[in-house]
Amino acid sequence: MSFGLYWKSMSRSRQLLWILLPLLTLFRIFLFLRTPLDVMGNTPHDDLLLLTHAQSILEGNWLGTYCNTTLVKGVSFPLFVALCSWLCIPYLLGLALLYIGSILVFLRAIRPLHPGPYAKAVIYLFLLYAPSMLSKLTAQRPYNIALIPSAVLLVTGSFTGLFLRREESVRKLLAWGSLAGVSLSFFWYTREDSLWLAPFAFGAAAIGIICIFRTSLTAAKKLRKAACMLLPFLLLLGSGLAICGINQYYYRTFTTNERTHTSFAQVMSDLVQMDVPQTREDVWVSREAMEKAMECSPTLESIRASIDGIYQSGWAVNGEISGDIIAWALRDAAADAGYFTDGSTSRQFFADVHEELSAAYEDGRLERKEGIFLSSLSDGFVFSEDFFSLMQRSLKAWKELLIFSGTEVDIFPASGSAEQIRFFETITDGTAVYPPGMAFSQDPSGTYAQRPVVHSQRILAVLRILAYPLVIASFFCYLWMTVTMIRDMKKKRFDLWYRWLITTGIAGCCAILIVEVSWFTTYLGDADHITYNYCTGALPMIQLVQIFTFLAVLPRLKAWIRNRRSRNLENTGETQAASADGSKPLW
């Protein structure tokens, strides 16, 4: 059938859909491209660092010359920026295409749930104009957080697609397993806190394998399908080994990240767990703890002058360094003392410090404080002391995220030197708003960028109005799904069981992230933007929960409406027949 005949065969509403979707997609892409960058040029440990890594990759020098900030961030963002440059497309266009592609992957993944064309169109637009991508942290700031919504959609979509196709051919499972592996690797090495999404990935694979082995397939076919379910984790392992191998070649250290792995992370764990009187809640490693560590570690004592220097630098506030900032400061001190000439030298230095501190813990010179330490870079959690305050912070974070109060798109004057700002523009092919008085500044007010910013702000205003009804409706839909699923299981019906599993898995991972961030960011205060900064991945997860709850309810609602109509027609027919023979209807 030719396109003309196919077009004429469609209903008017379907034709309108095919016209509106491309137009709204193009408008969203143009919104991406025209939104000004939020440039923070003087960020040698964050934005500037990652873009410098991207430039080094483009020059064929991996992450550049080795120093204390070389192996402290994930490599996904620098690789993405470099790929955009290789493909000769602006960074913001690449970000838009990646995000749209992740939505299409998700829509393809849920195809076995049989959403209709109008439902898919609504889901597409619901995600396309999502609040997670209408914020300075994602749509404006060239930083690794910008990739999180796309990466989350790719991981959840690909693993959902893999799970829902467990009964299909091995070839389809292999394709979805490969996509899930690439997506998981991309997400895993975007930031250093990626563990929160692992339960969903492992759960989808584990339950899928159990379902496969409960079928009547041959043993060989079961094993092939099970291998496809495990393929994502093999690809994740392979990507990690590849990154480790490259780092070993360039920097003589076999690791993906020195800040969260290697002997440095062990030293940080030794320092954070040290039992010393705590005068400030926002300080995880006090000056007193550092003094005791130097008393017990001659290797650490050897860089005392550099350690004293960090407590007199911008890292310290009132003589103390708060939260995990001490990790960055300690690496600066070791670099100042000359221990970051190559990876093996720094690794050996911190290995010696760890060995000496471990000996001090063993012989009683140092004692470990009570608590559950979730990582080497976070303070201990004491249930009796911290539970209620953590729950309060978590509930506050839930409220902020459900109505996305921390999102904003605006015109932010760039910070840093003119050379730094120009570097941001050059490598991203984006546009910054220069501060007044700077040599390159031609439009300090950013009037050229006001229109896309105003459009984004209006869209956010509409989304905030819809936020409360969506949250309430999805909550009751989830309750209905849970009750109906239990009732159906008693009747040996399991069509809602898998939908409920997917929805609950997504909501559970979202809760893990929020609790984790609420605990980790205690030292940063209660500002809304702090929660949104670290919980960006929760926003698309909340949307996915809403989508899956509505997709579970809609088929049953349609069936109920059809049954109701058919009964009404039957009753109408009985009434007409009764009127013809003179008898009275039953109702």
Coordinates of C-alpha atoms in Angstrom, one line a residue:
M1 CA 0.0 0.0 0.0
S2 CA 1.4 3.4 -0.9
F3 CA 1.7 6.1 1.7
G4 CA -1.1 8.2 0.1
L5 CA -3.6 5.3 0.4
Y6 CA -2.3 4.5 3.9
W7 CA -2.8 8.1 4.9
K8 CA -6.4 8.2 3.5
S9 CA -7.2 5.0 5.3
M10 CA -6.4 6.6 8.7
S11 CA -8.9 8.4 10.8
R12 CA -8.8 12.1 11.2
S13 CA -7.6 11.8 14.8
R14 CA -4.7 9.5 13.7
Q15 CA -3.7 11.9 10.9
L16 CA -3.7 14.8 13.4
L17 CA -1.5 12.7 15.7
W18 CA 1.0 12.1 12.9
I19 CA 1.2 15.8 12.3
L20 CA 1.4 17.0 15.9
L21 CA 4.0 14.5 17.2
P22 CA 6.8 15.5 14.7
L23 CA 6.0 19.2 15.2
L24 CA 6.1 18.9 19.0
T25 CA 9.4 16.9 18.7
L26 CA 11.0 19.5 16.5
F27 CA 9.9 22.3 18.9
R28 CA 11.4 20.3 21.8
I29 CA 14.7 19.9 19.9
F30 CA 14.8 23.6 19.1
L31 CA 14.1 24.4 22.8
F32 CA 17.2 22.3 23.6
L33 CA 19.3 24.1 21.1
R34 CA 18.2 27.6 21.9
T35 CA 18.4 27.4 25.7
P36 CA 21.6 29.1 27.0
L37 CA 24.3 27.2 28.8
D38 CA 24.7 27.5 32.5
V39 CA 28.5 27.9 32.4
M40 CA 30.5 27.6 35.7
G41 CA 34.0 28.0 34.3
N42 CA 35.8 28.0 37.6
T43 CA 35.0 24.4 38.5
P44 CA 38.2 22.4 38.3
H45 CA 36.7 19.4 40.1
D46 CA 33.3 19.3 38.2
D47 CA 32.1 20.9 34.9
L48 CA 35.5 22.2 33.8
L49 CA 37.2 19.0 34.7
L50 CA 34.9 16.8 32.7
L51 CA 35.0 19.0 29.6
T52 CA 38.8 19.1 29.8
H53 CA 38.7 15.2 29.9
A54 CA 36.5 15.4 26.7
Q55 CA 39.1 17.6 25.0
S56 CA 41.9 15.2 26.0
I57 CA 39.9 12.3 24.5
L58 CA 39.5 14.2 21.3
E59 CA 43.2 14.8 21.2
G60 CA 43.9 11.1 21.7
N61 CA 45.3 11.5 25.1
W62 CA 42.6 9.7 27.1
L63 CA 41.9 11.8 30.2
G64 CA 45.0 14.0 29.9
T65 CA 48.1 14.3 32.1
Y66 CA 47.8 12.3 35.3
C67 CA 47.1 14.3 38.5
N68 CA 44.9 14.1 41.6
T69 CA 41.7 14.9 39.6
T70 CA 42.3 12.6 36.7
L71 CA 40.5 9.5 37.9
V72 CA 37.8 10.9 40.2
K73 CA 34.8 11.0 37.8
G74 CA 32.9 8.6 35.5
V75 CA 34.0 8.6 31.8
S76 CA 30.6 8.4 30.2
F77 CA 30.1 12.2 30.0
P78 CA 33.5 13.0 28.5
L79 CA 33.0 10.2 26.0
F80 CA 29.6 11.5 25.1
V81 CA 30.8 15.1 24.6
A82 CA 33.7 13.8 22.5
L83 CA 31.3 11.6 20.4
C84 CA 29.2 14.7 19.7
S85 CA 32.3 16.5 18.5
W86 CA 33.3 13.6 16.3
L87 CA 29.9 13.5 14.8
C88 CA 30.0 17.3 14.2
I89 CA 26.8 17.9 16.1
P90 CA 26.4 20.4 19.0
Y91 CA 26.4 18.9 22.5
L92 CA 22.8 20.1 23.2
L93 CA 21.6 18.5 20.0
G94 CA 23.3 15.3 21.0
L95 CA 21.7 15.5 24.4
A96 CA 18.2 16.0 22.8
L97 CA 18.7 13.0 20.4
L98 CA 19.9 10.8 23.2
Y99 CA 16.9 11.7 25.3
I100 CA 14.4 11.2 22.5
G101 CA 16.1 7.9 21.6
S102 CA 15.8 6.7 25.2
I103 CA 12.0 7.5 25.1
L104 CA 11.7 5.5 21.9
V105 CA 13.6 2.6 23.5
F106 CA 11.2 2.6 26.4
L107 CA 8.1 2.7 24.1
R108 CA 9.5 -0.2 22.2
A109 CA 10.2 -2.1 25.4
I110 CA 6.6 -1.9 26.7
R111 CA 5.1 -3.1 23.4
P112 CA 4.2 -6.5 24.9
L113 CA 1.9 -4.6 27.3
H114 CA -0.1 -3.6 24.2
P115 CA -0.6 0.2 24.7
G116 CA -2.7 1.7 22.0
P117 CA -1.4 4.4 19.6
Y118 CA -3.0 7.2 21.6
A119 CA -1.6 5.9 24.8
K120 CA 1.9 5.7 23.3
A121 CA 1.5 9.2 22.0
V122 CA 0.6 10.5 25.4
I123 CA 3.5 8.6 27.0
Y124 CA 5.9 10.0 24.4
L125 CA 4.8 13.6 25.1
F126 CA 4.7 13.0 28.8
L127 CA 8.3 12.0 28.8
L128 CA 9.4 14.4 26.0
Y129 CA 8.4 17.4 28.1
A130 CA 9.4 15.9 31.4
P131 CA 10.5 18.2 34.2
S132 CA 13.7 16.2 34.6
M133 CA 14.9 17.7 31.3
L134 CA 13.5 21.2 31.9
S135 CA 16.1 22.3 34.5
K136 CA 19.4 24.1 34.5
L137 CA 21.0 20.9 35.8
T138 CA 20.1 18.9 32.7
A139 CA 19.1 21.3 29.9
Q140 CA 21.6 24.0 30.7
R141 CA 24.6 22.8 32.7
P142 CA 27.1 20.8 30.7
Y143 CA 27.8 18.2 33.4
N144 CA 27.3 14.5 34.0
I145 CA 23.9 15.0 35.6
A146 CA 22.5 16.0 32.2
L147 CA 22.8 12.4 31.1
I148 CA 21.1 10.8 34.0
P149 CA 17.4 11.0 32.8
S150 CA 18.4 9.5 29.5
A151 CA 20.5 6.8 31.1
V152 CA 17.8 5.9 33.6
L153 CA 15.2 5.6 30.8
L154 CA 17.6 3.4 28.8
V155 CA 18.4 1.1 31.7
T156 CA 14.8 0.7 32.9
G157 CA 13.5 0.4 29.3
S158 CA 16.0 -2.1 28.1
F159 CA 15.7 -4.3 31.2
T160 CA 11.9 -4.1 31.1
G161 CA 12.0 -5.1 27.4
L162 CA 14.4 -8.0 28.2
F163 CA 12.1 -9.2 31.0
L164 CA 8.8 -8.9 29.0
R165 CA 10.4 -10.9 26.2
R166 CA 11.6 -13.8 28.3
E167 CA 9.2 -16.2 26.4
E168 CA 10.2 -15.0 22.9
S169 CA 13.1 -16.1 20.7
V170 CA 16.7 -16.2 21.8
R171 CA 17.6 -13.8 19.0
K172 CA 15.2 -11.1 20.5
L173 CA 16.5 -11.8 24.0
L174 CA 20.1 -11.4 22.7
A175 CA 19.3 -8.0 21.1
W176 CA 17.6 -6.7 24.3
G177 CA 20.3 -8.2 26.5
S178 CA 23.0 -6.4 24.4
L179 CA 21.1 -3.1 24.6
A180 CA 20.6 -3.5 28.4
G181 CA 24.4 -4.2 28.8
V182 CA 25.4 -1.1 26.8
S183 CA 22.8 1.0 28.7
L184 CA 23.8 -0.3 32.1
S185 CA 27.5 0.4 31.4
F186 CA 26.7 3.9 30.1
F187 CA 24.7 4.6 33.3
W188 CA 27.2 3.0 35.6
Y189 CA 30.1 5.1 34.6
T190 CA 28.2 8.4 34.3
R191 CA 28.4 9.1 38.1
E192 CA 29.9 7.4 41.1
D193 CA 26.5 6.7 42.9
S194 CA 25.0 4.3 40.3
L195 CA 24.4 1.4 42.7
W196 CA 20.8 2.5 43.5
L197 CA 19.5 1.3 40.1
A198 CA 21.2 -2.1 40.5
P199 CA 18.3 -3.8 42.3
F200 CA 15.9 -3.2 39.4
A201 CA 18.5 -4.6 36.9
F202 CA 19.3 -7.7 39.0
G203 CA 15.7 -8.2 39.9
A204 CA 14.6 -8.2 36.3
A205 CA 17.3 -10.7 35.3
A206 CA 16.8 -13.0 38.3
I207 CA 13.0 -13.2 38.0
G208 CA 13.3 -13.6 34.3
I209 CA 15.7 -16.6 34.7
I210 CA 13.3 -18.2 37.3
C211 CA 10.4 -17.8 34.9
I212 CA 12.5 -19.3 32.0
F213 CA 13.5 -22.4 34.1
R214 CA 9.8 -22.9 35.0
T215 CA 8.8 -23.4 31.4
S216 CA 8.8 -26.7 29.4
L217 CA 11.6 -25.7 27.1
T218 CA 14.6 -28.0 26.6
A219 CA 17.5 -27.6 28.9
A220 CA 19.8 -26.2 26.2
K221 CA 17.2 -23.5 25.2
K222 CA 16.7 -22.6 28.9
L223 CA 20.5 -22.1 29.3
R224 CA 20.7 -20.0 26.1
K225 CA 17.9 -17.7 27.3
A226 CA 19.4 -17.5 30.8
A227 CA 22.7 -16.5 29.3
C228 CA 20.9 -13.7 27.4
M229 CA 19.4 -12.5 30.7
L230 CA 22.9 -12.4 32.2
L231 CA 24.5 -10.8 29.2
P232 CA 24.1 -7.2 30.5
F233 CA 26.2 -7.9 33.6
L234 CA 28.9 -9.5 31.5
L235 CA 29.0 -6.5 29.3
L236 CA 29.2 -4.2 32.4
L237 CA 32.1 -6.3 33.7
G238 CA 33.8 -6.1 30.3
S239 CA 33.4 -2.3 30.0
G240 CA 34.8 -2.0 33.5
L241 CA 37.8 -4.1 32.7
A242 CA 38.3 -2.1 29.5
I243 CA 38.4 1.2 31.4
C244 CA 40.7 -0.4 34.0
G245 CA 43.0 -1.6 31.2
I246 CA 43.1 1.9 29.6
N247 CA 43.9 3.5 32.9
Q248 CA 46.6 1.0 33.6
Y249 CA 48.2 1.8 30.2
Y250 CA 48.1 5.5 30.6
Y251 CA 48.4 6.0 34.4
R252 CA 49.8 2.7 35.8
T253 CA 46.7 2.1 37.9
F254 CA 44.2 -0.7 37.3
T255 CA 40.9 1.0 38.4
T256 CA 37.9 2.8 37.1
N257 CA 37.8 5.5 39.8
E258 CA 40.5 6.3 42.4
R259 CA 38.1 8.3 44.7
T260 CA 35.7 5.4 45.3
H261 CA 38.1 2.5 44.8
T262 CA 41.8 1.6 45.4
S263 CA 43.8 2.3 48.6
F264 CA 42.6 5.9 48.7
A265 CA 39.0 4.8 49.4
Q266 CA 40.4 2.5 52.1
V267 CA 42.2 5.5 53.8
M268 CA 39.0 7.6 53.6
S269 CA 37.1 4.7 55.2
D270 CA 39.7 4.6 58.0
L271 CA 39.3 8.3 58.6
V272 CA 35.5 8.5 58.4
Q273 CA 35.1 5.6 60.9
M274 CA 37.5 7.0 63.5
D275 CA 35.9 7.4 66.9
V276 CA 36.7 11.0 68.0
P277 CA 34.5 13.6 69.7
Q278 CA 32.3 15.2 67.1
T279 CA 31.7 18.9 67.5
R280 CA 29.9 19.6 64.2
E281 CA 27.4 17.3 62.5
D282 CA 28.4 18.4 59.1
V283 CA 32.0 17.3 59.6
W284 CA 32.8 13.6 59.0
V285 CA 36.6 13.8 59.5
S286 CA 37.5 16.5 62.0
R287 CA 40.8 18.2 62.4
E288 CA 41.3 16.2 65.6
A289 CA 40.7 13.0 63.7
M290 CA 43.3 14.0 61.1
E291 CA 45.8 14.8 63.8
K292 CA 45.3 11.4 65.4
A293 CA 45.7 9.8 62.0
M294 CA 49.0 11.5 61.5
E295 CA 50.2 10.4 64.9
C296 CA 49.5 6.8 64.0
S297 CA 50.7 7.0 60.4
P298 CA 54.3 8.1 59.7
T299 CA 53.5 8.2 56.0
L300 CA 50.6 10.6 56.5
E301 CA 52.8 12.6 58.9
S302 CA 55.3 13.1 56.1
I303 CA 52.9 15.5 54.3
R304 CA 51.8 17.4 57.4
A305 CA 52.7 20.7 55.9
S306 CA 50.4 20.1 53.0
I307 CA 47.6 18.9 55.3
D308 CA 47.9 22.0 57.4
G309 CA 47.6 23.9 54.1
I310 CA 44.2 22.5 53.2
Y311 CA 42.8 23.6 56.6
Q312 CA 43.9 27.2 55.7
S313 CA 42.5 27.0 52.2
G314 CA 39.1 27.5 50.7
W315 CA 38.2 23.9 51.5
A316 CA 37.9 24.8 55.2
V317 CA 35.2 26.7 57.0
N318 CA 36.0 27.8 60.5
G319 CA 38.9 25.5 60.7
E320 CA 37.0 22.3 59.6
I321 CA 36.3 20.6 56.3
S322 CA 32.7 19.4 56.0
G323 CA 31.2 16.2 54.5
D324 CA 33.0 14.4 51.7
I325 CA 34.9 17.5 50.7
I326 CA 37.7 16.2 52.9
A327 CA 38.4 13.5 50.2
W328 CA 39.1 16.2 47.6
A329 CA 41.1 18.2 50.0
L330 CA 43.3 15.2 51.0
R331 CA 44.0 14.4 47.4
D332 CA 45.1 18.1 47.0
A333 CA 47.4 17.7 49.9
A334 CA 49.0 14.5 48.6
A335 CA 49.4 16.2 45.1
D336 CA 51.0 19.2 46.7
A337 CA 53.5 16.8 48.4
G338 CA 54.3 15.2 45.0
Y339 CA 52.5 11.9 45.3
F340 CA 50.4 12.2 42.1
T341 CA 53.1 11.9 39.5
D342 CA 51.6 8.6 38.4
G343 CA 49.0 6.1 39.5
S344 CA 51.3 3.6 41.1
T345 CA 53.0 6.3 43.3
S346 CA 49.7 7.6 44.6
R347 CA 48.3 4.1 45.1
Q348 CA 51.4 3.0 47.1
F349 CA 51.3 6.2 49.2
F350 CA 47.7 5.6 50.3
A351 CA 48.3 1.8 50.6
D352 CA 51.1 2.6 53.2
V353 CA 48.8 5.0 55.1
H354 CA 46.0 2.4 55.1
E355 CA 48.3 -0.3 56.4
E356 CA 49.5 2.0 59.2
L357 CA 46.0 3.1 60.2
S358 CA 44.8 -0.6 60.1
A359 CA 47.6 -1.5 62.5
A360 CA 46.6 1.3 64.8
Y361 CA 43.0 0.0 64.8
E362 CA 44.2 -3.5 65.6
D363 CA 46.4 -2.5 68.6
G364 CA 43.9 -0.2 70.1
R365 CA 45.5 3.2 69.4
L366 CA 42.5 4.0 67.2
E367 CA 38.9 2.9 67.7
R368 CA 36.0 2.6 65.2
K369 CA 32.8 4.4 66.0
E370 CA 29.4 2.6 65.8
G371 CA 27.2 2.9 62.8
I372 CA 26.5 1.5 59.3
F373 CA 28.8 2.9 56.7
L374 CA 27.2 2.8 53.3
S375 CA 30.4 3.8 51.5
S376 CA 34.0 4.9 52.2
L377 CA 32.9 8.5 51.5
S378 CA 29.9 8.8 53.9
D379 CA 29.4 9.1 57.6
G380 CA 28.0 6.2 59.7
F381 CA 24.3 5.7 60.2
V382 CA 23.2 5.0 63.8
F383 CA 19.6 3.8 63.8
S384 CA 18.6 5.1 67.2
E385 CA 20.0 8.5 66.6
D386 CA 19.6 9.1 62.9
F387 CA 16.5 7.2 61.8
F388 CA 13.8 9.8 62.4
S389 CA 15.8 12.8 61.1
L390 CA 16.6 10.7 58.0
M391 CA 12.9 9.9 57.4
Q392 CA 12.0 13.6 57.8
R393 CA 14.6 14.5 55.2
S394 CA 13.5 11.7 52.9
L395 CA 9.8 12.7 53.1
K396 CA 10.7 16.3 52.3
A397 CA 12.8 15.1 49.3
W398 CA 9.8 13.0 48.1
K399 CA 7.5 16.1 48.3
E400 CA 10.0 18.3 46.4
L401 CA 10.5 15.6 43.7
L402 CA 6.8 14.8 43.2
I403 CA 6.0 18.4 42.5
F404 CA 9.6 19.1 41.1
S405 CA 10.0 22.3 43.2
G406 CA 13.7 22.3 42.6
T407 CA 13.5 22.6 38.8
E408 CA 14.1 25.9 37.0
V409 CA 15.2 27.2 33.7
D410 CA 16.6 30.7 33.6
I411 CA 19.3 33.0 32.2
F412 CA 22.4 32.5 34.3
P413 CA 25.4 34.7 33.7
A414 CA 28.5 32.6 33.2
S415 CA 31.2 32.5 35.9
G416 CA 34.9 32.1 35.5
S417 CA 37.4 33.8 33.2
A418 CA 36.6 34.8 29.6
E419 CA 38.9 32.0 28.4
Q420 CA 37.1 29.4 30.5
I421 CA 33.7 30.5 29.3
R422 CA 34.9 30.5 25.7
F423 CA 36.3 27.0 26.2
F424 CA 32.8 25.8 27.3
E425 CA 31.2 27.3 24.3
T426 CA 33.8 25.9 21.9
I427 CA 33.7 22.3 23.0
T428 CA 29.9 22.1 23.4
D429 CA 29.1 24.4 20.5
G430 CA 26.6 26.1 22.8
T431 CA 26.0 29.7 23.8
A432 CA 26.8 31.3 27.2
V433 CA 25.6 34.5 28.7
Y434 CA 28.7 36.5 29.5
P435 CA 28.7 38.6 32.6
P436 CA 28.5 42.4 32.2
G437 CA 31.8 44.1 31.4
M438 CA 33.6 41.1 30.0
A439 CA 35.5 41.6 26.8
F440 CA 33.5 39.0 24.8
S441 CA 30.1 40.2 26.1
Q442 CA 27.8 41.6 23.4
D443 CA 24.5 40.8 25.0
P444 CA 25.0 40.7 28.8
S445 CA 21.3 40.6 29.5
G446 CA 20.8 37.5 27.4
T447 CA 17.8 38.9 25.5
Y448 CA 18.5 36.4 22.7
A449 CA 17.8 33.5 25.1
Q450 CA 14.7 34.9 26.8
R451 CA 12.2 33.4 24.5
P452 CA 13.3 29.7 24.9
V453 CA 13.6 30.3 28.7
V454 CA 10.1 31.7 28.9
H455 CA 8.7 28.8 26.9
S456 CA 10.4 26.3 29.3
Q457 CA 9.1 28.2 32.3
R458 CA 5.5 28.1 31.0
I459 CA 5.8 24.4 30.4
L460 CA 7.0 23.9 33.9
A461 CA 4.1 25.9 35.2
V462 CA 1.6 23.7 33.5
L463 CA 3.4 20.6 34.7
R464 CA 3.3 21.8 38.3
I465 CA -0.5 22.3 38.0
L466 CA -0.8 18.7 36.8
A467 CA 1.6 17.3 39.4
Y468 CA -0.8 16.8 42.3
P469 CA -3.6 15.2 40.3
L470 CA -1.1 12.8 38.7
V471 CA 0.4 11.8 42.0
I472 CA -2.9 11.2 43.7
A473 CA -4.3 9.3 40.7
S474 CA -1.2 7.1 40.3
F475 CA -1.2 6.3 44.1
F476 CA -4.8 5.0 44.0
C477 CA -4.1 3.2 40.7
Y478 CA -1.2 1.4 42.4
L479 CA -3.4 0.5 45.4
W480 CA -6.0 -0.9 43.0
M481 CA -3.4 -2.8 41.0
T482 CA -2.0 -4.4 44.2
V483 CA -5.4 -5.4 45.5
T484 CA -6.6 -6.7 42.1
M485 CA -3.4 -8.6 41.6
I486 CA -3.8 -10.5 44.9
R487 CA -7.4 -11.3 44.0
D488 CA -6.4 -12.4 40.5
M489 CA -3.6 -14.6 41.9
K490 CA -6.1 -16.6 43.9
K491 CA -7.9 -17.3 40.6
K492 CA -4.6 -18.3 39.0
R493 CA -4.5 -15.1 36.8
F494 CA -1.1 -13.5 36.6
D495 CA -1.4 -10.8 34.0
L496 CA -1.1 -8.0 36.6
W497 CA 1.7 -9.7 38.5
Y498 CA 4.5 -8.8 36.1
R499 CA 3.2 -5.2 35.8
W500 CA 3.1 -4.9 39.5
L501 CA 6.7 -6.3 39.8
I502 CA 8.0 -3.8 37.3
T503 CA 6.2 -0.9 39.0
T504 CA 7.3 -1.8 42.5
G505 CA 10.9 -2.4 41.4
I506 CA 11.1 1.1 39.9
A507 CA 9.4 2.7 42.9
G508 CA 11.8 0.7 45.3
C509 CA 14.9 1.9 43.5
C510 CA 13.6 5.5 43.5
A511 CA 13.1 5.2 47.3
I512 CA 16.6 3.8 47.7
L513 CA 18.1 6.8 45.8
I514 CA 16.1 9.3 47.8
V515 CA 17.0 7.8 51.2
E516 CA 20.7 7.5 50.1
V517 CA 20.8 11.1 48.9
S518 CA 18.9 12.4 52.0
W519 CA 21.6 10.8 54.2
F520 CA 24.6 11.8 52.1
T521 CA 23.7 15.4 51.7
T522 CA 22.9 16.1 55.4
Y523 CA 26.0 18.3 55.7
L524 CA 24.8 20.5 52.7
G525 CA 21.6 21.8 54.3
D526 CA 18.0 21.6 53.3
A527 CA 17.9 23.7 50.0
D528 CA 15.6 22.3 47.3
H529 CA 18.3 22.5 44.6
I530 CA 20.6 20.2 46.6
T531 CA 18.0 17.4 46.6
Y532 CA 17.3 17.8 42.9
N533 CA 21.0 17.9 42.1
Y534 CA 21.6 14.5 43.5
C535 CA 18.1 13.0 42.9
T536 CA 17.7 13.8 39.2
G537 CA 17.4 10.1 38.5
A538 CA 14.3 9.9 40.6
L539 CA 12.2 12.2 38.4
P540 CA 12.0 9.9 35.4
M541 CA 11.5 6.9 37.8
I542 CA 8.5 8.7 39.3
Q543 CA 7.1 9.3 35.8
L544 CA 7.6 5.6 34.9
V545 CA 5.7 4.5 38.0
Q546 CA 2.8 6.7 36.9
I547 CA 2.9 5.3 33.4
F548 CA 2.9 1.7 34.5
T549 CA 0.1 2.2 37.0
F550 CA -2.1 3.9 34.4
L551 CA -1.2 1.2 31.8
A552 CA -2.4 -1.5 34.4
V553 CA -5.7 0.2 35.1
L554 CA -6.7 1.3 31.6
P555 CA -7.3 -2.2 30.1
R556 CA -9.5 -3.3 33.0
L557 CA -11.3 0.1 32.9
K558 CA -12.0 -0.4 29.1
A559 CA -13.2 -3.9 29.7
W560 CA -15.5 -2.7 32.5
I561 CA -16.9 0.0 30.2
R562 CA -17.5 -2.5 27.4
N563 CA -19.2 -5.0 29.8
R564 CA -21.3 -2.1 31.1
R565 CA -22.4 -1.1 27.6
S566 CA -23.2 -4.7 26.6
R567 CA -25.3 -5.1 29.7
N568 CA -27.2 -1.9 29.0
L569 CA -27.8 -3.1 25.5
E570 CA -29.1 -6.4 26.7
N571 CA -31.3 -4.7 29.3
T572 CA -32.6 -2.4 26.6
G573 CA -33.4 -5.4 24.3
E574 CA -35.2 -7.1 27.2
T575 CA -37.2 -4.0 27.9
Q576 CA -38.3 -3.6 24.3
A577 CA -39.3 -7.3 24.2
A578 CA -41.2 -7.0 27.4
S579 CA -43.0 -4.0 26.2
A580 CA -44.0 -5.9 23.0
D581 CA -45.6 -8.8 24.9
G582 CA -47.0 -6.7 27.7
S583 CA -44.9 -8.1 30.5
K584 CA -42.9 -5.9 33.0
P585 CA -39.0 -5.8 33.0
L586 CA -37.0 -7.3 35.9
W587 CA -35.4 -3.9 36.8

